[in-house]
Short mmCIF file of C-alpha atoms and ligand atoms in Angstrom, two decimals:
data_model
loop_
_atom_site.label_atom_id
_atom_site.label_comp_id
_atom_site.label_asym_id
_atom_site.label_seq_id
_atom_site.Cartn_x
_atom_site.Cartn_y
_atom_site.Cartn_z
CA UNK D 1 -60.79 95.48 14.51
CA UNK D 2 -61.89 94.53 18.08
CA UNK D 3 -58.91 96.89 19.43
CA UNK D 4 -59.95 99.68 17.25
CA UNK D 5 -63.21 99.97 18.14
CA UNK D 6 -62.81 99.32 22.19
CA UNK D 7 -60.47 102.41 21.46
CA UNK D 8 -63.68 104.40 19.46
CA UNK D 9 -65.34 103.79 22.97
CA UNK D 10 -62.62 104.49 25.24
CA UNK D 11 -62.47 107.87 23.46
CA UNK D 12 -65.63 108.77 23.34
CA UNK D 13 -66.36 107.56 26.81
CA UNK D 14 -63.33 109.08 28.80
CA UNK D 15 -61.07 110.87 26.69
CA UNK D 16 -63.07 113.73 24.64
CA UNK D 17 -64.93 114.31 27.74
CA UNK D 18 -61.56 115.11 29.53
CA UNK D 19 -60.59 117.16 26.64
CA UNK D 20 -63.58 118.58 25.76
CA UNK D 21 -62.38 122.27 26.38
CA UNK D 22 -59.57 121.14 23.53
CA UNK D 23 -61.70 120.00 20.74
CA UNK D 24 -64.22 122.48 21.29
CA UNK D 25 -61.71 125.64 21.33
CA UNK D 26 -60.20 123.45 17.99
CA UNK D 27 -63.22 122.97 16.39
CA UNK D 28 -64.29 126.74 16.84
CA UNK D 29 -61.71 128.84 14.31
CA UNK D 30 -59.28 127.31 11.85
CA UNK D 31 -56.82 125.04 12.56
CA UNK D 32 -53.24 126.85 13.36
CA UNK D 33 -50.48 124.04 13.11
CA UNK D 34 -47.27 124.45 14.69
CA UNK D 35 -45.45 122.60 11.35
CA UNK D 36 -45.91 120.29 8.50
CA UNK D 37 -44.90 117.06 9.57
CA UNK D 38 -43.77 114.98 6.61
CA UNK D 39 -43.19 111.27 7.81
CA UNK D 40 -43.42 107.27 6.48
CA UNK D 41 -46.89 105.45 6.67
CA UNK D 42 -45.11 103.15 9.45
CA UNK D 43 -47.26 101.93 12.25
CA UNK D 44 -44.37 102.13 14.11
CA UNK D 45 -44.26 106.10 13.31
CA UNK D 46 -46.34 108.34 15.96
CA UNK D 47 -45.41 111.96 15.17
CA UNK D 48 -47.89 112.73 18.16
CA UNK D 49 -46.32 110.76 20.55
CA UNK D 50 -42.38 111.57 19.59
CA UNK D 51 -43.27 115.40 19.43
CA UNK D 52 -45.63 115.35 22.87
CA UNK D 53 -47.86 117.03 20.90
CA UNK D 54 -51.60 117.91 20.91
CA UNK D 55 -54.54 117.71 18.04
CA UNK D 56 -54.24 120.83 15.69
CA UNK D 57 -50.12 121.23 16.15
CA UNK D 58 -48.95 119.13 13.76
CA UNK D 59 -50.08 119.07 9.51
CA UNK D 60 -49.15 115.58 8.17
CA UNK D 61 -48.51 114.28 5.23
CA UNK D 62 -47.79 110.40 5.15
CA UNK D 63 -46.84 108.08 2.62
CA UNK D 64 -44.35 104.85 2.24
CA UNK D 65 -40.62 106.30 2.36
CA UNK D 66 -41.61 110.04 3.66
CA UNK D 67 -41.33 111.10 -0.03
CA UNK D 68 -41.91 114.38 -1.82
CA UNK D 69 -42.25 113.94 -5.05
CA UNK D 70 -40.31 116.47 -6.80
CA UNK D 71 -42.60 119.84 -8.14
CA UNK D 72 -44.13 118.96 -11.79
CA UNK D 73 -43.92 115.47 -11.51
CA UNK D 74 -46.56 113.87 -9.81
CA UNK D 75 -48.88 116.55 -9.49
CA UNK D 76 -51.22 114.93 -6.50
CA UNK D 77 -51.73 115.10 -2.48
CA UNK D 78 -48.26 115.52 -1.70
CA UNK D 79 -47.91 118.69 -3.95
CA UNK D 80 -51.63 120.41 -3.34
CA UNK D 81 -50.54 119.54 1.10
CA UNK D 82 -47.51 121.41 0.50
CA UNK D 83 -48.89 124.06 -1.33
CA UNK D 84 -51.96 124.94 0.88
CA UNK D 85 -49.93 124.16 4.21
CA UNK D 86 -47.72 127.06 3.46
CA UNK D 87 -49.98 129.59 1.51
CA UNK D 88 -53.22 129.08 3.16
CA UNK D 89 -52.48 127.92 6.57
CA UNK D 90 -49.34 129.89 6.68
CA UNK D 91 -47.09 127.41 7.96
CA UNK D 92 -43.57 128.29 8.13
CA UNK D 93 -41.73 125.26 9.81
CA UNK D 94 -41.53 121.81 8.15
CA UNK D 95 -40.00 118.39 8.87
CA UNK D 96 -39.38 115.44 7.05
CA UNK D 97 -39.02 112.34 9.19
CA UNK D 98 -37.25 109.27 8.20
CA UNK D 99 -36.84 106.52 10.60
CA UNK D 100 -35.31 103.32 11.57
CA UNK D 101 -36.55 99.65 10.29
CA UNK D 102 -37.62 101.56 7.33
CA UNK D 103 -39.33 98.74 4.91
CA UNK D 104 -40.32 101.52 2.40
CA UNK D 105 -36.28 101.93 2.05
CA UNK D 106 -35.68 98.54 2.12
CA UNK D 107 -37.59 97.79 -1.00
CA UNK D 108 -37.00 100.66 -2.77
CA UNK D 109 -32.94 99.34 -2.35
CA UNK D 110 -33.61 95.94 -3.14
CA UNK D 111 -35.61 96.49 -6.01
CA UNK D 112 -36.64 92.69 -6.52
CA UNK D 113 -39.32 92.90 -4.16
CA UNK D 114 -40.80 95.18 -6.22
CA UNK D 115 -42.07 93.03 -9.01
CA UNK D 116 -45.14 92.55 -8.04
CA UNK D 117 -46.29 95.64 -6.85
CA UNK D 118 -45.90 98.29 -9.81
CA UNK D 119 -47.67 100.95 -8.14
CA UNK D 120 -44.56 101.03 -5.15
CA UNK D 121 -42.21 100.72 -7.88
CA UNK D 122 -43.23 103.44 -9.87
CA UNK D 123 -43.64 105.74 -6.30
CA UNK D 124 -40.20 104.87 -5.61
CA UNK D 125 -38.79 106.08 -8.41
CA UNK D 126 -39.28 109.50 -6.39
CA UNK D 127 -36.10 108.29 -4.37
CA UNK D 128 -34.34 107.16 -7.40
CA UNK D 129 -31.93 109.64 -6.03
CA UNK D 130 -31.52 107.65 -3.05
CA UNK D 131 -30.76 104.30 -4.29
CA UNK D 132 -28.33 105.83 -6.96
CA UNK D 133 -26.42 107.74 -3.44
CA UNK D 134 -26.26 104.44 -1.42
CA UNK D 135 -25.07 102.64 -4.36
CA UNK D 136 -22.09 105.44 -4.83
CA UNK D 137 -21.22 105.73 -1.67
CA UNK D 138 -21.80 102.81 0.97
CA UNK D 139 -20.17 99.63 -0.52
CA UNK D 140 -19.44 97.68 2.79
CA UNK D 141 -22.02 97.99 5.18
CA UNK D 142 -24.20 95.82 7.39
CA UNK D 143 -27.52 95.42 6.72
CA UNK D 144 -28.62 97.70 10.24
CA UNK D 145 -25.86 100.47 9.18
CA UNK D 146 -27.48 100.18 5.44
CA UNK D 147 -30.76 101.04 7.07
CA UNK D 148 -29.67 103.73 9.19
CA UNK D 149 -27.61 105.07 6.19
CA UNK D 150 -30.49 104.65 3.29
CA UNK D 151 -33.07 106.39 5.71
CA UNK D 152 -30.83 109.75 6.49
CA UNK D 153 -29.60 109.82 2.92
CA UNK D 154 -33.49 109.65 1.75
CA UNK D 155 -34.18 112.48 3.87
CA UNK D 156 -31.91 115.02 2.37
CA UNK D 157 -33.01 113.37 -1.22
CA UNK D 158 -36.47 114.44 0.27
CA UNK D 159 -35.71 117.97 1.34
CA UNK D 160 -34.13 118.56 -1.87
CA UNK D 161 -37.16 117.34 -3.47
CA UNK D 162 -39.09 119.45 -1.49
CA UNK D 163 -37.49 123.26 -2.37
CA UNK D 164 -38.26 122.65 -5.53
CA UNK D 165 -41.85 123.33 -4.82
CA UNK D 166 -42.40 127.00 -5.56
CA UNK D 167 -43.99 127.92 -2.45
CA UNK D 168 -41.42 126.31 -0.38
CA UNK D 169 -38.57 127.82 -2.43
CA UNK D 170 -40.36 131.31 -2.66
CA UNK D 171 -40.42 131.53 1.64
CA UNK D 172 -36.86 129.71 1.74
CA UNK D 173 -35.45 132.63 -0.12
CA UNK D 174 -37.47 134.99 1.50
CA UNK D 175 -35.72 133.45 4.79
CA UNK D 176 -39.13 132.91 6.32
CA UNK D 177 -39.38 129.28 6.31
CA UNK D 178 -37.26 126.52 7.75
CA UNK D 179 -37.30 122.58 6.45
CA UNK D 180 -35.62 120.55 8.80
CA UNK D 181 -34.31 116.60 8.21
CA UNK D 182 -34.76 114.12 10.69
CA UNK D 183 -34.31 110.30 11.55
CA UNK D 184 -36.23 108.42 14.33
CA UNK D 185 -34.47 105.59 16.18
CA UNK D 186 -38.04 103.26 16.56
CA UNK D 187 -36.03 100.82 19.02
CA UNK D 188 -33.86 103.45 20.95
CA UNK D 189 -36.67 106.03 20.91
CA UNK D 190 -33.84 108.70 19.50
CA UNK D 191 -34.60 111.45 17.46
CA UNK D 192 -31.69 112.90 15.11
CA UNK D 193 -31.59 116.36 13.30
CA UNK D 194 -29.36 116.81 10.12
CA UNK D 195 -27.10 119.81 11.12
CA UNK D 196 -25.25 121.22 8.00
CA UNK D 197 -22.10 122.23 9.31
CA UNK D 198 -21.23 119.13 10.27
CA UNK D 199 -23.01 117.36 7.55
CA UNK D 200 -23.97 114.88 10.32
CA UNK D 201 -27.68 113.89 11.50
CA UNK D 202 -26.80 114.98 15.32
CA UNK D 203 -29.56 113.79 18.33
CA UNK D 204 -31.85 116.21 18.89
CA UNK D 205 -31.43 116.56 22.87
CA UNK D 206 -28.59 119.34 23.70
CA UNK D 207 -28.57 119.99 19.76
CA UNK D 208 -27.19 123.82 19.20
CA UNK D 209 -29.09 125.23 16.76
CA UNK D 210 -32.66 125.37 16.01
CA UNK D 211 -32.29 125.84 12.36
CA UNK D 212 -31.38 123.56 9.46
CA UNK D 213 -31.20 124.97 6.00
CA UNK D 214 -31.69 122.49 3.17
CA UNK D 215 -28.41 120.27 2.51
CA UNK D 216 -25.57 121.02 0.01
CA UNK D 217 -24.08 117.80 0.16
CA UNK D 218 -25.15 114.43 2.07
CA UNK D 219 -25.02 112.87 4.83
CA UNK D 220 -22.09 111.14 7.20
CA UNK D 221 -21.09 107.85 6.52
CA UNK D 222 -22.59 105.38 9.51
CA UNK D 223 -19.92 104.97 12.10
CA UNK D 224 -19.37 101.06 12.80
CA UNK D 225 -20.11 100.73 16.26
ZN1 LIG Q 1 -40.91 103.60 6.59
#
């Protein structure tokens, strides 16, 4: 805890008075967020930091595996974020962010590690979809493609899973909202954006265009490098 609270000082002390203009101008009307930022409970994971981006841009929601919980069946945080990020706070851009070294994935594939932890095994079964797709259709692959492969593939399970809540699929068919999939590289500091088309997550720098409709079918297989 010693680190966390040097860092309580070192914020009080030197950054809010820096900022102060910032969270004062926040604190004064209601918060206005650039996106929904769906993304893994990962330490490793700093949607800040990867987006350059400020207090009051980004809405989160966080959990182990960046899952969304399809509409109906678990009727909790993930569903009530959803819902008020896009009819109250009017939000019409959201991303779901998988990412490299995903331990989530990993024991959500394996499934034995799961014994003793019913509560993860049960959450998991929200990417059911995910384990039943890597299982189908990547036979022969190294553990690090297998990772890489299990965290794209969960995304599009995850964007799926997402339309079918109804605010989401009300503004997607009104055209006014746009759900995009991506992957973070922790140890190469990439970011990767699914791009339909091509069916392939693509890195973000130089990528075309800025919109990604929801998937019809899934993701490349991982290139051997
Ligand atoms: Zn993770």
């Amino acid at each position: 805890m010693e680190k966390i609270l040097a860092g309580v000082r070192q914020f009080r002390q030197h950054e809010y008075p820096k900022n102060r203009e910032l969270f004062e101008m926040l604190a004064s009307k209601q918060q206005k967020p650039r996106a929904l930022f769906i993304t893994c409970a990962d330490s490793r994971v700093n949607p800040n930091l990867i987006t350059q981006t400020e207090p009051g841009d980004l809405f989160l929601i966080r959990n182990a595996g960046n899952i969304v919980p399809t509409y109906g069946s678990n009727m909790g945080g993930e569903a009530a974020t959803i819902e008020y990020s896009i009819e109250v706070l009017g939000i019409r851009n959201i991303i779901i962010c998988g990412h490299s070294q995903c331990g989530a994935m990993k024991a959500m594939l394996e499934g034995t590690a799961l014994e003793n932890l019913p509560a993860s095994k049960s959450w998991f079964a929200h990417a059911e979809s995910t384990r039943r797709i890597m299982r189908a259709k990547y036979s022969d692959l190294s553990p690090v493609e297998l990772g890489v492969a299990v965290a794209e593939e969960n995304v599009l399970v995850q964007m799926n899973n997402l339309s079918t809540h109804p605010s989401v699929a009300a503004h997607l068919a009104g055209g006014e909202l746009r759900v995009f999939g991506w992957y973070y590289d922790i140890g190469g500091g990439e970011i990767f954006q699914y791009d339909q088309p091509s069916g392939q997550f693509l890195e973000l720098d130089g990528f075309a265009s800025p919109a990604a409709p929801l998937p019809t079918r899934s993701a490349r297989p991982v290139e051997v490098a």
